[in-house]
């Protein structure tokens, strides 16, 4: 079986910038606190007429261009998102229509901030089995529509964006996705969830008043879990490929909190310079964060053929994963 290569990347961040100073006017917080505790200075907010599939399209087009792939060549579209255009159908369905990717079957993956690493791993299975020759993987979120703008524990963290990658079989058997390692712990679900609006608690006027349709989080617990889980999965991914951390050229990590990233890097023994960081500009864009970072690093010319890249992401579920790519 051939490996899967990432043959094109793209990303999109909406134009509107919301700074920490702007947030000081909404909740009891300060630029200093947010920067010190999270590393975030500003985040992007989608325009009123932008839905998740619009952001996804804006990330997918440059990825397809870089991959010299036409939309009608795509066999498969997998979108990681928890803020799709509507509950049904999938964001991927709208994206498929907007792209004119008539041959592709398309679906969403619900793994929150781990959505794009889950999507990458799923698409990899189709490519390696020969079922698909071209796959589009997208992570997209419009989280600013589902956060409680009066909750300073959460509203300072999140932002909107999209990242995309086009996958195909690798021409070189030594290059491409070496392995992906996915994990879940549903017992930790209450640490980070949107409790209302689903079949368990359909939304009522009362539920809306209680903001049950907004993100609720135990930040401290998520923080500790994330550091532990991402450290463990890093070791697992390295061991599976007989690699040491010193051999890694880059870490592309979900940008949730600079202190989470630093703690994981320190525990696995990788210097910060090897990790692409953009949390300062975008905050936590959930499933978009990993492919946005990958695209920025790629377009900055950081990823050279043969480089070893460790990808890491964790989010609600809890769900997390690590993957190793030889670029
Ligand atoms: N501005 C100012 N003070 C704030 C604040 C804000 N935006 N948010 C919380 N605080 C306060 C708290 O109320 C608390 O005050 P208290 O001691 O009087 O109760 C104090 O700051 C410390 O809060 P704490 O929750 O201990 O802070 P923290 O260092 O854990 O940082 C997070 C909070 C949310 C930044 C941090 O826990 C975090 O990033 N967790 C992971 C979240 C995450 O990544 N989620 C997504 C996973 S994909």
GROMACS .gro file of C-alpha atoms and ligand atoms in nm:
model
  375
    1UNK     CA    1   0.000   0.000   0.000
    2UNK     CA    2   0.133   0.344  -0.086
    3UNK     CA    3   0.149   0.622   0.169
    4UNK     CA    4  -0.059   0.938   0.165
    5UNK     CA    5   0.107   1.269   0.081
    6UNK     CA    6  -0.015   1.617   0.155
    7UNK     CA    7   0.015   1.772  -0.190
    8UNK     CA    8  -0.144   2.110  -0.124
    9UNK     CA    9  -0.244   2.327   0.171
   10UNK     CA   10  -0.458   2.638   0.211
   11UNK     CA   11  -0.605   2.851   0.484
   12UNK     CA   12  -0.837   3.142   0.539
   13UNK     CA   13  -0.886   3.382   0.828
   14UNK     CA   14  -1.179   3.624   0.817
   15UNK     CA   15  -1.085   3.991   0.785
   16UNK     CA   16  -1.240   4.122   1.108
   17UNK     CA   17  -0.993   4.136   1.398
   18UNK     CA   18  -1.108   4.129   1.761
   19UNK     CA   19  -0.829   4.231   1.997
   20UNK     CA   20  -0.790   4.168   2.368
   21UNK     CA   21  -0.852   4.540   2.418
   22UNK     CA   22  -1.186   4.500   2.240
   23UNK     CA   23  -1.269   4.217   2.483
   24UNK     CA   24  -1.186   4.436   2.781
   25UNK     CA   25  -1.498   4.632   2.686
   26UNK     CA   26  -1.716   4.321   2.697
   27UNK     CA   27  -1.598   4.122   3.001
   28UNK     CA   28  -1.390   4.174   3.314
   29UNK     CA   29  -1.048   4.090   3.171
   30UNK     CA   30  -0.727   4.253   3.053
   31UNK     CA   31  -0.491   4.227   2.760
   32UNK     CA   32  -0.212   4.144   3.006
   33UNK     CA   33  -0.406   3.855   3.166
   34UNK     CA   34  -0.504   3.702   2.833
   35UNK     CA   35  -0.153   3.728   2.687
   36UNK     CA   36   0.011   3.588   2.998
   37UNK     CA   37  -0.236   3.301   3.055
   38UNK     CA   38  -0.296   3.202   2.690
   39UNK     CA   39  -0.055   3.375   2.447
   40UNK     CA   40  -0.350   3.517   2.252
   41UNK     CA   41  -0.349   3.886   2.143
   42UNK     CA   42  -0.627   3.885   1.887
   43UNK     CA   43  -0.862   3.655   1.700
   44UNK     CA   44  -1.068   3.674   1.380
   45UNK     CA   45  -1.444   3.695   1.353
   46UNK     CA   46  -1.641   3.579   1.049
   47UNK     CA   47  -1.855   3.839   0.872
   48UNK     CA   48  -2.231   3.813   0.921
   49UNK     CA   49  -2.274   3.665   0.575
   50UNK     CA   50  -1.994   3.408   0.617
   51UNK     CA   51  -2.092   3.054   0.720
   52UNK     CA   52  -1.852   2.767   0.789
   53UNK     CA   53  -1.872   2.640   0.430
   54UNK     CA   54  -1.771   2.986   0.300
   55UNK     CA   55  -1.458   2.983   0.516
   56UNK     CA   56  -1.393   2.623   0.413
   57UNK     CA   57  -1.420   2.718   0.046
   58UNK     CA   58  -1.175   3.005   0.091
   59UNK     CA   59  -0.921   2.762   0.242
   60UNK     CA   60  -0.989   2.480  -0.005
   61UNK     CA   61  -0.935   2.682  -0.324
   62UNK     CA   62  -0.569   2.773  -0.258
   63UNK     CA   63  -0.504   2.415  -0.137
   64UNK     CA   64  -0.641   2.276  -0.464
   65UNK     CA   65  -0.439   2.528  -0.662
   66UNK     CA   66  -0.116   2.431  -0.486
   67UNK     CA   67  -0.196   2.065  -0.547
   68UNK     CA   68  -0.268   2.135  -0.917
   69UNK     CA   69  -0.597   1.954  -0.859
   70UNK     CA   70  -0.937   2.048  -1.000
   71UNK     CA   71  -1.236   2.021  -0.769
   72UNK     CA   72  -1.398   1.768  -1.002
   73UNK     CA   73  -1.098   1.537  -0.953
   74UNK     CA   74  -1.172   1.501  -0.581
   75UNK     CA   75  -1.302   1.161  -0.472
   76UNK     CA   76  -1.361   1.252  -0.109
   77UNK     CA   77  -1.416   1.557   0.113
   78UNK     CA   78  -1.389   1.525   0.492
   79UNK     CA   79  -1.457   1.831   0.705
   80UNK     CA   80  -1.376   1.850   1.075
   81UNK     CA   81  -1.614   2.096   1.236
   82UNK     CA   82  -1.851   2.152   1.526
   83UNK     CA   83  -1.990   2.479   1.385
   84UNK     CA   84  -2.129   2.365   1.051
   85UNK     CA   85  -2.365   2.588   0.852
   86UNK     CA   86  -2.663   2.404   1.007
   87UNK     CA   87  -2.727   2.080   1.201
   88UNK     CA   88  -2.817   1.899   0.880
   89UNK     CA   89  -2.678   1.843   0.620
   90UNK     CA   90  -2.304   1.849   0.673
   91UNK     CA   91  -2.076   2.143   0.610
   92UNK     CA   92  -1.897   1.911   0.367
   93UNK     CA   93  -2.213   1.887   0.155
   94UNK     CA   94  -2.230   2.265   0.116
   95UNK     CA   95  -1.857   2.279   0.047
   96UNK     CA   96  -1.888   2.009  -0.219
   97UNK     CA   97  -2.161   2.209  -0.394
   98UNK     CA   98  -1.966   2.537  -0.373
   99UNK     CA   99  -1.654   2.371  -0.514
  100UNK     CA  100  -1.843   2.182  -0.784
  101UNK     CA  101  -1.669   1.866  -0.665
  102UNK     CA  102  -1.941   1.655  -0.823
  103UNK     CA  103  -1.751   1.323  -0.803
  104UNK     CA  104  -1.662   1.350  -0.433
  105UNK     CA  105  -1.857   1.197  -0.146
  106UNK     CA  106  -1.854   1.436   0.144
  107UNK     CA  107  -1.912   1.422   0.518
  108UNK     CA  108  -1.825   1.594   0.846
  109UNK     CA  109  -1.631   1.457   1.140
  110UNK     CA  110  -1.729   1.571   1.488
  111UNK     CA  111  -1.414   1.563   1.698
  112UNK     CA  112  -1.400   1.932   1.795
  113UNK     CA  113  -1.042   2.064   1.802
  114UNK     CA  114  -0.916   1.720   1.700
  115UNK     CA  115  -1.146   1.727   1.396
  116UNK     CA  116  -0.882   1.784   1.134
  117UNK     CA  117  -0.640   1.520   1.263
  118UNK     CA  118  -0.930   1.273   1.273
  119UNK     CA  119  -1.029   1.383   0.919
  120UNK     CA  120  -0.671   1.345   0.799
  121UNK     CA  121  -0.650   0.992   0.938
  122UNK     CA  122  -0.986   0.892   0.785
  123UNK     CA  123  -0.894   1.030   0.443
  124UNK     CA  124  -0.558   0.853   0.467
  125UNK     CA  125  -0.739   0.518   0.495
  126UNK     CA  126  -0.927   0.581   0.169
  127UNK     CA  127  -0.611   0.688  -0.013
  128UNK     CA  128  -0.397   0.401   0.111
  129UNK     CA  129  -0.663   0.144   0.028
  130UNK     CA  130  -0.684   0.283  -0.325
  131UNK     CA  131  -1.052   0.376  -0.285
  132UNK     CA  132  -0.971   0.743  -0.340
  133UNK     CA  133  -0.692   0.915  -0.533
  134UNK     CA  134  -0.762   1.270  -0.429
  135UNK     CA  135  -0.907   1.377  -0.095
  136UNK     CA  136  -0.974   1.719   0.050
  137UNK     CA  137  -0.947   1.751   0.427
  138UNK     CA  138  -1.074   2.070   0.589
  139UNK     CA  139  -1.087   2.199   0.946
  140UNK     CA  140  -1.324   2.492   0.981
  141UNK     CA  141  -1.491   2.670   1.270
  142UNK     CA  142  -1.707   2.973   1.329
  143UNK     CA  143  -1.677   2.942   1.705
  144UNK     CA  144  -1.754   3.308   1.767
  145UNK     CA  145  -2.120   3.216   1.697
  146UNK     CA  146  -2.127   2.950   1.970
  147UNK     CA  147  -1.934   3.112   2.256
  148UNK     CA  148  -2.093   3.299   2.542
  149UNK     CA  149  -1.967   3.655   2.505
  150UNK     CA  150  -2.036   3.717   2.873
  151UNK     CA  151  -1.821   3.424   2.994
  152UNK     CA  152  -1.462   3.543   3.033
  153UNK     CA  153  -1.345   3.184   3.090
  154UNK     CA  154  -1.422   3.093   2.731
  155UNK     CA  155  -1.489   3.395   2.509
  156UNK     CA  156  -1.130   3.517   2.520
  157UNK     CA  157  -1.000   3.190   2.377
  158UNK     CA  158  -1.176   3.122   2.051
  159UNK     CA  159  -1.168   3.255   1.697
  160UNK     CA  160  -1.284   3.173   1.344
  161UNK     CA  161  -1.087   3.028   1.055
  162UNK     CA  162  -1.035   2.743   0.811
  163UNK     CA  163  -0.748   2.527   0.692
  164UNK     CA  164  -0.738   2.269   0.415
  165UNK     CA  165  -0.512   2.001   0.275
  166UNK     CA  166  -0.531   1.802  -0.048
  167UNK     CA  167  -0.414   1.443  -0.016
  168UNK     CA  168  -0.302   1.191  -0.273
  169UNK     CA  169  -0.092   0.876  -0.298
  170UNK     CA  170   0.277   0.944  -0.241
  171UNK     CA  171   0.510   0.891  -0.534
  172UNK     CA  172   0.794   0.818  -0.290
  173UNK     CA  173   0.718   0.525  -0.051
  174UNK     CA  174   0.934   0.679   0.222
  175UNK     CA  175   0.745   1.009   0.226
  176UNK     CA  176   0.395   1.103   0.337
  177UNK     CA  177   0.186   1.024   0.644
  178UNK     CA  178   0.386   0.764   0.842
  179UNK     CA  179   0.122   0.701   1.108
  180UNK     CA  180  -0.170   0.859   1.292
  181UNK     CA  181  -0.275   0.775   1.647
  182UNK     CA  182  -0.625   0.872   1.757
  183UNK     CA  183  -0.775   0.855   2.107
  184UNK     CA  184  -1.096   0.945   2.287
  185UNK     CA  185  -1.215   0.961   2.646
  186UNK     CA  186  -1.588   1.019   2.657
  187UNK     CA  187  -1.584   1.017   3.038
  188UNK     CA  188  -1.425   1.361   3.011
  189UNK     CA  189  -1.709   1.500   2.797
  190UNK     CA  190  -1.843   1.737   3.068
  191UNK     CA  191  -1.506   1.916   3.079
  192UNK     CA  192  -1.584   2.088   2.749
  193UNK     CA  193  -1.923   2.081   2.582
  194UNK     CA  194  -2.225   2.257   2.444
  195UNK     CA  195  -2.490   2.096   2.664
  196UNK     CA  196  -2.808   2.207   2.485
  197UNK     CA  197  -2.945   2.196   2.134
  198UNK     CA  198  -2.907   1.823   2.074
  199UNK     CA  199  -3.139   1.527   2.130
  200UNK     CA  200  -3.061   1.515   2.503
  201UNK     CA  201  -3.168   1.869   2.577
  202UNK     CA  202  -3.351   2.022   2.280
  203UNK     CA  203  -3.346   2.397   2.294
  204UNK     CA  204  -3.631   2.575   2.465
  205UNK     CA  205  -3.671   2.944   2.540
  206UNK     CA  206  -3.555   2.864   2.893
  207UNK     CA  207  -3.250   2.676   2.762
  208UNK     CA  208  -3.158   2.972   2.545
  209UNK     CA  209  -3.184   3.201   2.848
  210UNK     CA  210  -2.950   2.964   3.033
  211UNK     CA  211  -2.714   2.971   2.730
  212UNK     CA  212  -2.719   2.593   2.699
  213UNK     CA  213  -2.634   2.638   2.330
  214UNK     CA  214  -2.296   2.793   2.416
  215UNK     CA  215  -1.955   2.643   2.492
  216UNK     CA  216  -1.905   2.557   2.860
  217UNK     CA  217  -1.564   2.452   2.988
  218UNK     CA  218  -1.362   2.358   3.293
  219UNK     CA  219  -1.044   2.522   3.167
  220UNK     CA  220  -0.813   2.400   3.442
  221UNK     CA  221  -0.910   2.034   3.396
  222UNK     CA  222  -0.888   2.056   3.016
  223UNK     CA  223  -0.545   2.215   3.049
  224UNK     CA  224  -0.406   1.934   3.265
  225UNK     CA  225  -0.562   1.662   3.052
  226UNK     CA  226  -0.433   1.820   2.731
  227UNK     CA  227  -0.074   1.837   2.848
  228UNK     CA  228  -0.082   1.474   2.961
  229UNK     CA  229  -0.261   1.338   2.653
  230UNK     CA  230  -0.056   1.529   2.396
  231UNK     CA  231   0.268   1.427   2.566
  232UNK     CA  232   0.162   1.061   2.569
  233UNK     CA  233   0.047   1.059   2.206
  234UNK     CA  234   0.371   1.229   2.099
  235UNK     CA  235   0.570   0.949   2.258
  236UNK     CA  236   0.337   0.692   2.104
  237UNK     CA  237   0.371   0.840   1.753
  238UNK     CA  238   0.749   0.866   1.779
  239UNK     CA  239   0.787   0.511   1.914
  240UNK     CA  240   0.562   0.369   1.641
  241UNK     CA  241   0.806   0.500   1.382
  242UNK     CA  242   1.127   0.426   1.572
  243UNK     CA  243   1.199   0.797   1.600
  244UNK     CA  244   1.330   1.018   1.877
  245UNK     CA  245   1.212   1.373   1.944
  246UNK     CA  246   1.554   1.501   1.839
  247UNK     CA  247   1.486   1.376   1.486
  248UNK     CA  248   1.176   1.595   1.448
  249UNK     CA  249   1.215   1.900   1.227
  250UNK     CA  250   0.876   2.055   1.306
  251UNK     CA  251   0.582   2.029   1.541
  252UNK     CA  252   0.249   2.152   1.406
  253UNK     CA  253   0.024   2.165   1.710
  254UNK     CA  254  -0.334   2.270   1.775
  255UNK     CA  255  -0.311   2.625   1.908
  256UNK     CA  256  -0.523   2.615   2.224
  257UNK     CA  257  -0.296   2.784   2.476
  258UNK     CA  258   0.073   2.873   2.446
  259UNK     CA  259   0.129   2.725   2.792
  260UNK     CA  260  -0.014   2.389   2.683
  261UNK     CA  261   0.213   2.389   2.377
  262UNK     CA  262   0.518   2.487   2.582
  263UNK     CA  263   0.448   2.224   2.848
  264UNK     CA  264   0.417   1.949   2.586
  265UNK     CA  265   0.728   2.061   2.396
  266UNK     CA  266   0.923   2.069   2.717
  267UNK     CA  267   0.806   1.722   2.821
  268UNK     CA  268   0.890   1.564   2.484
  269UNK     CA  269   1.213   1.760   2.452
  270UNK     CA  270   1.155   1.972   2.143
  271UNK     CA  271   1.262   2.339   2.135
  272UNK     CA  272   0.991   2.599   2.076
  273UNK     CA  273   1.163   2.716   1.755
  274UNK     CA  274   1.055   2.392   1.588
  275UNK     CA  275   0.687   2.459   1.656
  276UNK     CA  276   0.483   2.683   1.428
  277UNK     CA  277   0.298   2.937   1.643
  278UNK     CA  278   0.011   3.161   1.538
  279UNK     CA  279  -0.207   3.157   1.849
  280UNK     CA  280  -0.119   3.523   1.903
  281UNK     CA  281  -0.309   3.619   1.584
  282UNK     CA  282  -0.595   3.371   1.574
  283UNK     CA  283  -0.660   3.231   1.922
  284UNK     CA  284  -0.804   2.881   1.934
  285UNK     CA  285  -0.973   2.810   1.600
  286UNK     CA  286  -1.048   2.451   1.702
  287UNK     CA  287  -1.033   2.209   1.408
  288UNK     CA  288  -0.904   2.487   1.178
  289UNK     CA  289  -0.600   2.547   1.392
  290UNK     CA  290  -0.385   2.253   1.278
  291UNK     CA  291  -0.436   2.292   0.900
  292UNK     CA  292  -0.404   2.671   0.925
  293UNK     CA  293  -0.068   2.628   1.099
  294UNK     CA  294   0.040   2.365   0.848
  295UNK     CA  295  -0.046   2.595   0.558
  296UNK     CA  296   0.135   2.892   0.710
  297UNK     CA  297   0.448   2.683   0.773
  298UNK     CA  298   0.425   2.537   0.423
  299UNK     CA  299   0.384   2.872   0.250
  300UNK     CA  300   0.665   3.020   0.460
  301UNK     CA  301   0.890   2.755   0.301
  302UNK     CA  302   0.963   2.591   0.637
  303UNK     CA  303   0.867   2.238   0.533
  304UNK     CA  304   1.136   2.088   0.315
  305UNK     CA  305   1.115   1.751   0.136
  306UNK     CA  306   1.210   1.478   0.381
  307UNK     CA  307   1.144   1.687   0.694
  308UNK     CA  308   0.981   1.504   0.983
  309UNK     CA  309   0.667   1.673   1.112
  310UNK     CA  310   0.477   1.580   1.428
  311UNK     CA  311   0.113   1.694   1.429
  312UNK     CA  312  -0.084   1.718   1.753
  313UNK     CA  313  -0.441   1.813   1.841
  314UNK     CA  314  -0.689   1.773   2.126
  315UNK     CA  315  -1.041   1.892   2.187
  316UNK     CA  316  -1.387   1.821   2.325
  317UNK     CA  317  -1.480   1.458   2.366
  318UNK     CA  318  -1.219   1.455   2.484
  319UNK     CA  319  -1.066   1.351   2.153
  320UNK     CA  320  -0.703   1.378   2.054
  321UNK     CA  321  -0.442   1.251   1.816
  322UNK     CA  322  -0.088   1.267   1.693
  323UNK     CA  323   0.051   1.200   1.347
  324UNK     CA  324   0.396   1.184   1.194
  325UNK     CA  325   0.455   1.299   0.838
  326UNK     CA  326   0.772   1.280   0.635
  327UNK     CA  327   0.718   1.586   0.416
  328LIG     N1  328  -0.956   3.749   3.253
  328LIG     C1  329  -0.921   3.769   3.382
  328LIG     N2  330  -0.934   3.675   3.476
  328LIG     C2  331  -0.985   3.556   3.439
  328LIG     C3  332  -1.022   3.530   3.309
  328LIG     C4  333  -1.008   3.632   3.212
  328LIG     N3  334  -1.041   3.615   3.084
  328LIG     N4  335  -1.067   3.404   3.300
  328LIG     C5  336  -1.057   3.352   3.424
  328LIG     N5  337  -1.009   3.444   3.507
  328LIG     C6  338  -0.985   3.432   3.650
  328LIG     C7  339  -1.062   3.321   3.712
  328LIG     O1  340  -1.194   3.358   3.741
  328LIG     C8  341  -0.979   3.294   3.836
  328LIG     O2  342  -1.012   3.387   3.934
  328LIG     P1  343  -1.036   3.340   4.086
  328LIG     O3  344  -0.903   3.282   4.126
  328LIG     O4  345  -1.073   3.465   4.153
  328LIG     O5  346  -1.143   3.238   4.078
  328LIG     C9  347  -0.837   3.324   3.791
  328LIG     O6  348  -0.849   3.404   3.672
  328LIG    C10  349  -0.759   3.201   3.757
  328LIG     O7  350  -0.841   3.121   3.678
  328LIG     P2  351  -0.797   2.982   3.627
  328LIG     O8  352  -0.910   2.912   3.560
  328LIG     O9  353  -0.722   2.912   3.734
  328LIG    O10  354  -0.691   3.029   3.518
  328LIG     P3  355  -0.597   2.942   3.432
  328LIG    O11  356  -0.460   2.980   3.455
  328LIG    O12  357  -0.633   2.796   3.439
  328LIG    O13  358  -0.634   2.992   3.285
  328LIG    C11  359  -0.756   2.920   3.094
  328LIG    C12  360  -0.764   2.974   3.236
  328LIG    C13  361  -0.898   2.899   3.041
  328LIG    C14  362  -0.682   3.018   3.007
  328LIG    C15  363  -0.676   2.787   3.098
  328LIG    O14  364  -0.725   2.704   3.198
  328LIG    C16  365  -0.681   2.712   2.969
  328LIG    O15  366  -0.637   2.760   2.867
  328LIG     N6  367  -0.734   2.589   2.971
  328LIG    C17  368  -0.742   2.508   2.853
  328LIG    C18  369  -0.858   2.553   2.771
  328LIG    C19  370  -0.852   2.500   2.634
  328LIG    O16  371  -0.750   2.497   2.573
  328LIG     N7  372  -0.970   2.460   2.584
  328LIG    C20  373  -0.981   2.415   2.454
  328LIG    C21  374  -0.918   2.283   2.439
  328LIG     S1  375  -0.917   2.245   2.273
   0.00000   0.00000   0.00000
